[in-house]
Coordinates of N, CA, C and O in Angstrom, one line a residue:
M168 N 110.8 95.7 88.3 CA 112.1 93.8 89.3 C 110.2 93.3 89.1 O 109.4 94.2 90.3
S169 N 110.7 91.8 89.3 CA 109.6 90.7 90.0 C 109.2 91.0 90.9 O 110.2 91.1 92.3
F170 N 108.4 90.8 92.1 CA 108.8 90.4 93.3 C 109.2 89.5 93.1 O 110.1 89.4 94.9
E171 N 109.3 88.1 92.8 CA 110.2 87.3 93.2 C 111.9 88.0 93.0 O 112.2 88.2 91.6
G172 N 112.4 87.9 93.7 CA 113.7 88.4 93.3 C 114.4 90.2 94.9 O 115.5 90.1 94.8
S173 N 113.1 90.5 95.2 CA 113.7 91.9 95.1 C 113.5 91.1 97.1 O 112.9 90.2 97.5
Y174 N 114.1 92.2 97.8 CA 113.9 93.2 98.6 C 113.0 92.3 99.5 O 113.2 90.8 100.5
L175 N 111.6 92.4 98.8 CA 109.9 92.0 100.2 C 110.5 91.1 100.2 O 110.2 89.7 101.4
W176 N 111.0 89.6 99.3 CA 110.4 87.7 98.6 C 111.6 87.4 99.5 O 111.5 86.5 100.1
H177 N 112.3 88.4 99.1 CA 114.2 87.7 100.8 C 113.6 88.5 102.4 O 113.9 86.7 102.7
V178 N 112.5 89.2 102.5 CA 112.6 88.7 104.1 C 111.3 87.5 103.9 O 111.4 87.0 104.8
R179 N 110.6 88.3 103.4 CA 109.7 86.1 103.1 C 110.3 85.3 102.8 O 109.7 84.4 104.0
Q180 N 110.3 85.0 102.8 CA 112.0 83.3 102.6 C 112.5 83.4 104.0 O 112.1 82.4 104.7
K181 N 112.6 85.0 105.4 CA 112.9 84.7 106.8 C 111.3 84.6 107.2 O 111.8 83.5 108.1
V182 N 110.6 85.3 106.7 CA 110.0 85.7 108.1 C 108.1 85.1 107.9 O 107.2 84.3 108.3
G183 N 107.7 84.4 106.2 CA 107.0 83.4 106.2 C 105.9 84.5 106.0 O 106.0 86.0 105.2
H184 N 105.2 84.5 106.2 CA 103.4 85.7 106.1 C 103.7 86.2 107.2 O 102.6 87.1 107.2
D185 N 104.8 85.9 107.8 CA 104.3 87.0 109.2 C 104.0 89.2 108.9 O 104.6 88.8 107.8
L186 N 103.7 89.9 109.5 CA 103.5 91.6 109.1 C 104.9 91.7 109.6 O 105.7 91.2 110.3
V187 N 105.3 92.1 108.1 CA 106.1 93.0 107.7 C 106.0 94.9 107.9 O 104.8 95.3 106.9
L188 N 107.0 95.1 107.8 CA 106.7 96.8 108.3 C 106.9 97.4 106.4 O 108.3 96.6 105.9
V189 N 107.2 98.0 105.9 CA 107.4 98.4 104.7 C 106.7 99.9 103.7 O 106.4 100.0 103.5
P190 N 108.6 100.5 103.3 CA 108.5 101.4 102.7 C 108.2 101.2 101.8 O 108.6 100.4 100.9
G191 N 107.0 102.5 100.9 CA 107.1 102.5 100.0 C 107.2 103.9 99.5 O 106.6 105.1 99.0
A192 N 106.4 103.3 97.9 CA 106.3 105.2 97.4 C 104.8 104.7 96.3 O 105.0 103.9 95.5
A193 N 103.5 105.6 95.5 CA 102.7 105.5 94.8 C 103.3 107.3 94.3 O 104.2 107.6 94.5
V194 N 103.3 106.9 92.6 CA 102.8 108.3 91.6 C 101.6 108.6 91.0 O 101.2 108.1 90.2
A195 N 101.3 109.8 91.5 CA 100.0 110.1 90.2 C 100.9 111.5 89.2 O 101.2 111.6 89.7
A196 N 100.5 110.7 88.2 CA 101.8 110.9 86.4 C 99.1 111.8 86.7 O 98.6 111.5 86.2
Q197 N 100.6 112.9 86.7 CA 99.1 114.0 86.2 C 98.8 114.5 85.7 O 99.9 114.9 85.0
R198 N 97.7 114.4 83.4 CA 97.6 114.7 82.1 C 97.6 117.1 82.6 O 97.0 117.3 83.8
E199 N 97.7 118.0 81.4 CA 97.5 119.0 82.1 C 95.4 119.2 81.9 O 95.2 120.4 82.9
D200 N 95.1 118.5 81.9 CA 92.9 118.0 81.3 C 93.3 117.9 83.5 O 91.5 118.4 83.6
G201 N 93.6 117.5 84.0 CA 93.3 116.9 85.3 C 93.2 115.6 86.0 O 93.5 115.3 86.7
A202 N 93.4 115.0 84.5 CA 93.9 113.6 84.5 C 94.0 112.8 85.6 O 95.7 113.1 84.7
V203 N 94.5 111.6 86.1 CA 95.4 111.1 86.0 C 95.7 109.4 86.0 O 94.4 109.0 85.7
L204 N 97.1 108.9 85.9 CA 96.4 107.7 85.2 C 97.1 107.4 86.5 O 97.4 107.4 87.3
F205 N 95.9 105.7 86.0 CA 95.2 104.1 87.3 C 95.8 103.4 86.6 O 96.1 102.8 85.3
A206 N 96.6 102.2 87.7 CA 96.8 101.3 86.9 C 96.5 99.8 87.1 O 95.8 100.1 89.0
R207 N 96.5 99.0 86.5 CA 95.3 97.4 86.7 C 95.6 96.8 87.4 O 96.4 96.4 85.9
R208 N 95.8 96.2 88.9 CA 96.2 95.7 89.4 C 96.6 93.6 88.8 O 95.5 93.8 88.4
G209 N 97.5 92.9 88.0 CA 97.5 91.5 87.7 C 97.2 91.2 88.7 O 96.1 89.9 88.2
D210 N 97.0 90.9 89.9 CA 96.8 90.2 91.1 C 94.9 90.4 91.5 O 94.6 88.6 91.5
D211 N 94.8 91.2 91.6 CA 93.8 91.2 91.9 C 92.4 91.6 90.9 O 91.9 91.8 90.8
G212 N 93.3 92.4 89.9 CA 92.1 93.6 89.5 C 91.9 94.5 89.6 O 90.9 95.3 89.0
T213 N 92.0 95.5 90.9 CA 91.3 95.4 91.0 C 92.7 97.5 90.5 O 93.5 97.8 89.7
W214 N 92.0 99.0 90.0 CA 92.7 100.2 90.1 C 93.3 100.6 91.0 O 93.0 100.7 92.5
C215 N 94.6 100.7 90.8 CA 95.7 101.8 92.0 C 96.5 102.1 91.2 O 96.7 102.5 90.0
L216 N 97.4 103.9 91.7 CA 98.1 104.5 91.5 C 99.5 103.3 91.3 O 99.9 103.2 92.1
P217 N 100.6 103.6 90.3 CA 101.4 102.5 89.8 C 102.2 103.1 91.2 O 102.4 104.0 91.5
G218 N 103.2 101.5 92.3 CA 103.2 102.5 92.5 C 104.4 101.4 93.5 O 104.4 99.3 93.1
G219 N 104.8 100.7 94.8 CA 105.6 99.9 94.9 C 106.5 99.2 96.2 O 106.3 101.2 97.3
A220 N 107.2 98.6 96.8 CA 107.6 98.5 98.5 C 109.3 99.1 97.3 O 109.8 98.8 96.2
A221 N 110.3 99.6 98.2 CA 111.4 100.6 98.3 C 112.3 98.8 98.0 O 112.3 97.7 98.5
E222 N 113.2 98.5 97.4 CA 114.2 98.2 97.2 C 115.8 98.6 98.2 O 115.7 100.3 98.3
V223 N 116.3 97.3 98.6 CA 117.7 97.6 99.0 C 118.6 99.1 98.0 O 118.7 99.1 97.1
G224 N 119.1 100.2 98.6 CA 119.5 101.3 98.8 C 119.1 102.6 97.9 O 119.8 103.1 97.1
G225 N 117.4 101.9 98.0 CA 116.3 103.0 97.7 C 116.2 103.9 98.1 O 117.0 104.0 98.9
S226 N 115.5 104.8 97.6 CA 115.0 106.0 98.7 C 113.3 106.3 98.2 O 113.0 104.8 97.3
F227 N 112.2 107.5 99.0 CA 110.9 107.6 98.3 C 110.7 108.1 96.7 O 110.9 107.1 96.1
A228 N 112.2 108.6 96.9 CA 112.1 109.6 94.7 C 112.4 108.3 93.7 O 111.8 108.1 93.2
R229 N 113.4 107.9 94.1 CA 113.9 106.2 93.4 C 112.7 105.3 93.2 O 112.1 105.0 92.5
T230 N 111.7 104.6 94.1 CA 111.0 103.8 93.8 C 110.2 104.5 93.4 O 109.4 103.6 92.3
A231 N 110.2 105.4 93.3 CA 108.9 106.4 93.0 C 108.9 106.3 91.5 O 107.8 105.2 90.4
V232 N 109.8 106.5 91.5 CA 110.8 106.7 89.1 C 110.9 105.1 88.9 O 110.4 105.0 87.8
D233 N 111.7 104.2 89.8 CA 111.5 103.0 89.6 C 109.9 102.6 89.3 O 109.9 101.7 87.9
E234 N 109.2 102.3 90.1 CA 107.6 102.0 90.6 C 106.6 101.5 88.5 O 106.3 101.0 88.4
L235 N 106.9 103.7 88.8 CA 106.3 104.7 87.3 C 106.7 103.5 86.5 O 106.3 103.2 85.6
R236 N 108.5 103.3 85.4 CA 108.8 103.3 84.9 C 108.2 101.6 84.7 O 107.3 100.7 83.5
E237 N 108.1 100.8 85.9 CA 108.4 99.1 85.9 C 107.2 98.8 85.5 O 106.7 97.9 85.1
E238 N 105.8 99.5 85.8 CA 105.1 99.3 86.1 C 103.6 100.2 84.7 O 101.9 99.2 83.5
T239 N 104.1 101.0 84.5 CA 103.5 102.0 82.7 C 104.2 102.1 81.5 O 103.9 102.9 80.8
G240 N 106.1 101.7 82.0 CA 106.9 102.5 81.4 C 107.4 103.8 80.4 O 108.1 104.0 80.2
L241 N 106.7 104.9 81.4 CA 107.0 106.2 81.6 C 108.5 106.1 82.3 O 108.3 105.7 83.4
L242 N 108.7 107.1 81.9 CA 110.4 107.5 82.6 C 109.8 109.1 83.5 O 109.6 110.5 82.8
A243 N 110.5 109.0 84.3 CA 110.0 109.9 85.2 C 111.9 110.7 85.3 O 111.6 109.3 86.2
D244 N 112.0 111.6 86.5 CA 113.1 112.0 86.8 C 112.7 112.3 88.2 O 112.0 113.3 89.0
P245 N 113.2 112.5 89.1 CA 113.5 112.4 89.8 C 113.2 113.9 91.0 O 112.4 114.0 91.7
A246 N 114.0 114.6 90.0 CA 113.5 116.1 89.5 C 112.6 116.6 90.0 O 112.2 117.8 89.9
D247 N 111.3 116.0 88.6 CA 110.3 116.4 89.2 C 108.8 115.7 89.5 O 108.1 116.2 89.2
L248 N 109.3 115.3 90.2 CA 108.2 114.6 91.9 C 108.3 115.2 92.8 O 109.1 116.5 93.0
I249 N 107.3 115.9 92.4 CA 105.7 116.6 94.1 C 105.3 116.2 94.6 O 104.5 115.0 94.4
P250 N 106.4 116.1 96.2 CA 106.1 115.5 96.9 C 104.2 116.5 97.5 O 104.3 116.9 98.1
A251 N 103.2 115.1 97.8 CA 101.9 115.3 97.9 C 101.5 115.3 99.1 O 100.7 115.5 100.2
A252 N 102.2 113.3 99.4 CA 100.8 113.2 100.9 C 101.8 112.2 101.5 O 103.1 111.7 100.8
C253 N 102.3 111.7 102.8 CA 102.8 110.6 103.2 C 101.7 109.0 103.7 O 99.9 110.6 104.6
F254 N 101.0 108.2 103.6 CA 99.8 107.4 104.2 C 101.1 106.7 104.7 O 101.8 106.0 104.8
S255 N 100.1 106.2 106.2 CA 100.5 105.2 106.7 C 99.8 104.5 107.9 O 100.0 103.8 108.7
E256 N 98.4 104.9 108.6 CA 97.2 104.0 108.9 C 97.1 103.1 108.6 O 96.8 102.0 107.7
A257 N 98.1 102.8 109.5 CA 97.7 101.1 110.2 C 96.4 100.2 109.1 O 96.2 99.4 108.7
E258 N 94.8 100.9 109.8 CA 93.8 100.1 109.3 C 93.1 100.4 108.4 O 92.7 100.1 107.3
R259 N 94.5 101.8 107.2 CA 94.1 101.3 105.6 C 95.2 101.1 104.4 O 95.0 100.6 104.0
H260 N 96.3 100.8 105.7 CA 97.7 100.5 104.5 C 98.3 99.0 105.0 O 99.1 99.2 104.9
T261 N 97.3 98.6 106.2 CA 98.0 97.1 106.1 C 97.1 95.5 104.9 O 95.9 95.5 104.5
L262 N 98.0 95.5 104.3 CA 97.7 94.6 103.3 C 97.2 93.0 103.0 O 98.7 92.6 104.1
R263 N 96.9 92.5 103.3 CA 95.9 91.0 103.5 C 97.1 90.4 101.8 O 95.2 91.0 102.0
Y264 N 97.3 90.1 101.5 CA 97.7 89.4 99.9 C 96.9 88.3 99.7 O 96.7 86.6 101.1
P265 N 96.5 87.6 98.5 CA 95.7 85.9 98.5 C 96.5 84.7 98.8 O 96.1 83.9 98.8
N266 N 97.5 84.9 99.4 CA 98.4 84.3 98.8 C 99.1 84.5 101.0 O 99.2 83.2 101.4
G267 N 98.7 84.7 101.9 CA 98.3 85.2 103.3 C 99.7 86.3 104.0 O 100.0 85.9 105.0
D268 N 100.2 87.2 103.0 CA 101.8 87.7 103.5 C 100.5 88.5 103.7 O 99.7 89.1 103.8
V269 N 101.2 89.6 104.7 CA 100.3 90.6 105.3 C 101.5 91.8 105.4 O 102.8 91.9 105.8
A270 N 101.3 92.8 105.5 CA 102.5 94.1 105.1 C 101.8 95.8 105.4 O 100.4 95.8 104.6
H271 N 102.0 95.8 106.5 CA 101.4 97.3 106.9 C 102.8 98.2 105.7 O 104.2 98.6 106.7
Y272 N 102.5 98.9 104.6 CA 103.1 99.8 104.4 C 102.9 101.7 105.0 O 102.2 102.3 104.8
F273 N 104.6 102.2 105.0 CA 104.6 103.1 105.2 C 104.7 103.7 103.9 O 106.6 103.4 103.4
S274 N 103.9 105.0 103.1 CA 104.4 105.7 101.6 C 104.3 106.3 101.2 O 104.0 107.4 101.7
M275 N 105.6 107.6 100.9 CA 105.8 108.7 99.5 C 104.2 108.7 99.2 O 104.3 107.8 98.0
C276 N 104.0 110.4 98.5 CA 102.9 110.1 96.9 C 102.7 110.7 96.3 O 103.2 112.5 96.9
F277 N 104.0 110.5 95.3 CA 104.2 112.3 95.1 C 103.7 112.2 93.3 O 102.9 110.9 92.7
L278 N 103.2 113.6 92.7 CA 102.7 113.9 92.0 C 103.7 114.4 90.9 O 104.7 114.8 91.4
V279 N 103.7 114.2 90.0 CA 104.2 114.1 88.3 C 103.9 114.1 87.3 O 102.3 114.4 87.1
R280 N 104.0 115.7 86.7 CA 103.3 116.5 85.6 C 104.5 116.1 83.8 O 103.6 116.7 83.5
R281 N 105.4 115.5 83.9 CA 106.8 115.7 82.8 C 107.1 114.3 83.6 O 107.3 113.2 84.3
W282 N 106.9 113.7 81.7 CA 107.4 112.3 81.6 C 107.5 112.4 80.4 O 107.4 113.1 78.6
E283 N 108.2 111.6 79.8 CA 108.5 111.0 79.0 C 108.2 109.6 78.5 O 108.3 108.9 79.2
G284 N 107.5 108.3 77.7 CA 108.1 107.3 77.6 C 106.4 107.1 76.9 O 105.6 107.5 76.3
E285 N 107.3 105.8 75.6 CA 105.4 105.1 75.6 C 104.6 104.7 76.6 O 105.0 103.7 77.6
M286 N 103.1 104.4 77.6 CA 102.9 104.2 77.9 C 102.4 102.2 77.9 O 101.8 102.2 76.5
R287 N 102.6 102.1 78.7 CA 101.9 100.7 78.5 C 101.9 99.3 80.2 O 103.0 99.7 80.3
P288 N 101.5 98.4 79.7 CA 101.4 98.0 81.1 C 102.5 96.9 80.7 O 102.4 96.7 80.2
D289 N 103.3 96.1 82.4 CA 104.3 95.3 82.0 C 103.5 93.6 81.7 O 104.1 93.3 81.7
G290 N 101.8 94.0 81.5 CA 101.6 92.6 81.7 C 101.1 91.9 82.7 O 101.0 90.7 82.8
H291 N 102.2 92.0 83.5 CA 102.7 91.1 84.9 C 101.7 91.9 86.3 O 100.6 91.3 87.2
E292 N 103.0 92.9 86.5 CA 102.3 93.8 88.1 C 100.7 94.7 87.3 O 99.4 94.9 88.9
T293 N 100.5 95.1 85.9 CA 99.8 96.1 85.8 C 99.1 95.5 84.5 O 100.3 95.3 83.2
T294 N 97.5 94.8 84.5 CA 96.8 95.0 82.9 C 96.9 95.4 82.2 O 95.9 95.0 80.5
D295 N 96.1 96.9 83.1 CA 96.1 97.4 81.6 C 96.8 99.3 82.4 O 96.8 99.3 84.1
L296 N 95.7 100.0 81.6 CA 96.3 101.8 82.5 C 95.4 102.4 81.5 O 94.6 102.7 80.2
R297 N 95.1 103.9 82.2 CA 93.9 104.5 82.3 C 94.0 105.9 83.0 O 94.2 105.9 84.2
F298 N 94.2 106.9 82.1 CA 94.0 107.9 82.8 C 92.3 108.3 82.9 O 92.0 108.0 82.3
A299 N 91.5 108.8 84.5 CA 91.1 109.6 85.0 C 91.2 110.7 85.6 O 91.7 110.6 86.1
D300 N 89.9 110.6 85.9 CA 89.7 112.0 86.4 C 89.1 111.2 88.3 O 89.1 110.8 87.9
P301 N 90.8 112.0 88.8 CA 90.8 111.2 90.3 C 89.5 111.0 90.8 O 90.0 110.8 92.8
I302 N 88.8 111.8 90.9 CA 87.4 112.4 91.4 C 86.4 111.0 91.0 O 85.7 110.6 91.4
E303 N 86.2 111.2 89.9 CA 85.4 109.4 89.9 C 86.6 108.4 89.5 O 87.0 108.0 88.2
L304 N 86.4 108.0 90.2 CA 88.2 106.2 90.6 C 86.9 105.7 89.0 O 86.1 105.4 90.0
P305 N 88.3 104.3 88.6 CA 87.7 103.7 87.9 C 87.0 102.0 89.1 O 88.5 102.6 89.9
Q306 N 86.6 101.5 88.4 CA 85.7 100.5 89.8 C 86.7 99.3 89.4 O 86.7 98.7 88.2
P307 N 86.9 98.6 89.9 CA 86.8 97.8 92.1 C 88.2 98.5 92.1 O 88.8 98.8 90.7
F308 N 88.4 99.7 92.4 CA 89.2 100.3 93.0 C 90.2 100.1 94.4 O 89.7 100.0 95.1
E309 N 91.1 100.1 94.9 CA 92.5 100.0 96.2 C 91.3 100.3 97.2 O 91.7 101.3 97.1
D310 N 91.2 99.7 97.8 CA 91.3 101.2 99.4 C 91.7 101.3 99.7 O 92.4 102.8 99.9
S311 N 93.4 100.9 99.5 CA 94.4 101.5 100.2 C 95.1 102.9 99.4 O 95.0 103.9 99.7
T312 N 94.8 102.4 98.1 CA 95.1 103.9 97.4 C 93.8 105.0 97.0 O 94.4 105.9 97.1
A313 N 92.7 104.4 97.4 CA 91.5 105.3 97.2 C 91.8 106.5 98.6 O 91.4 107.5 98.5
R314 N 92.7 105.5 99.3 CA 93.3 106.9 100.9 C 94.5 107.9 100.7 O 94.2 109.0 100.8
A315 N 95.4 107.1 99.2 CA 95.9 107.7 98.9 C 95.8 109.1 97.3 O 96.4 110.4 97.6
V316 N 94.7 108.9 96.9 CA 93.6 109.5 96.4 C 93.4 110.3 96.8 O 93.2 111.9 96.7
E317 N 92.2 109.9 98.3 CA 91.4 111.8 98.9 C 93.4 113.0 99.3 O 92.2 114.2 99.2
L318 N 93.7 112.1 99.4 CA 94.8 112.9 100.2 C 95.6 113.5 98.4 O 96.0 114.6 99.1
L319 N 95.9 112.9 98.3 CA 96.4 113.9 96.5 C 94.5 115.1 96.2 O 95.5 115.6 96.1
L320 N 93.8 114.9 96.6 CA 93.2 115.2 96.1 C 93.2 116.6 97.1 O 93.0 118.4 96.3
A321 N 93.4 116.9 97.9 CA 93.3 117.6 99.7 C 94.6 118.2 99.3 O 94.8 119.7 99.4
Y322 N 95.7 118.0 98.6 CA 97.3 118.8 98.6 C 96.4 119.6 97.3 O 96.7 120.9 97.2
L323 N 95.7 118.7 96.4 CA 95.5 119.8 94.9 C 94.5 121.4 95.4 O 94.3 121.4 94.3
R324 N 94.0 121.1 96.1 CA 93.2 121.9 96.0 C 93.9 122.5 96.9 O 93.3 124.4 97.2
T325 N 94.5 122.5 98.0 CA 95.5 123.2 99.2 C 97.2 123.9 98.9 O 97.6 124.6 99.2
G326 N 97.9 122.8 98.3 CA 98.5 122.8 98.4 C 99.9 122.1 99.6 O 100.9 122.8 99.5
T327 N 99.6 122.1 100.3 CA 100.0 121.9 101.8 C 99.9 119.9 101.1 O 99.3 119.5 101.4
F328 N 101.4 119.8 101.7 CA 101.6 118.2 102.1 C 100.6 117.8 103.3 O 100.1 118.7 103.6
Q329 N 100.4 116.6 102.6 CA 99.0 116.2 103.9 C 100.1 114.9 104.4 O 100.8 113.5 104.0
V330 N 99.4 114.6 105.3 CA 100.0 113.2 106.7 C 98.8 113.1 106.9 O 97.7 113.1 107.5
A331 N 98.7 111.3 106.2 CA 97.9 109.9 107.4 C 98.5 109.0 107.2 O 99.8 109.0 106.8

């Protein structure tokens, strides 16, 4: 779903650019060789994990699979999502957009190792897709997602759900 018409777009029509609290999800699609799929954002050209804001009636898992499909063309089953971390630190996850909007995200990060479909950027939210070693992030990289990747790496090392 494009931003226009989304739940957050409707909220923005009422509150303008004021701070909003937003639930969301990010997905780390990981190949057998350990490489993770990253997406280049269409709005500012930075790289990030596929993800986004929840819609009315959704859930963290539904948001994760919907955003993965919308931004990358890959189809994942919610049953294959592995909860790896949650992140919501205000100093790292409050984003200020070029149009003046401010949003503080409370997100779940899921790991997925099984999916179907042809990988393709949507051409709007994402302009390129790349598998890369999560230790050597493609540049420029989005700061809030860098924190999510740090948490993902900690999960991969320890097997323990990460909270930040």
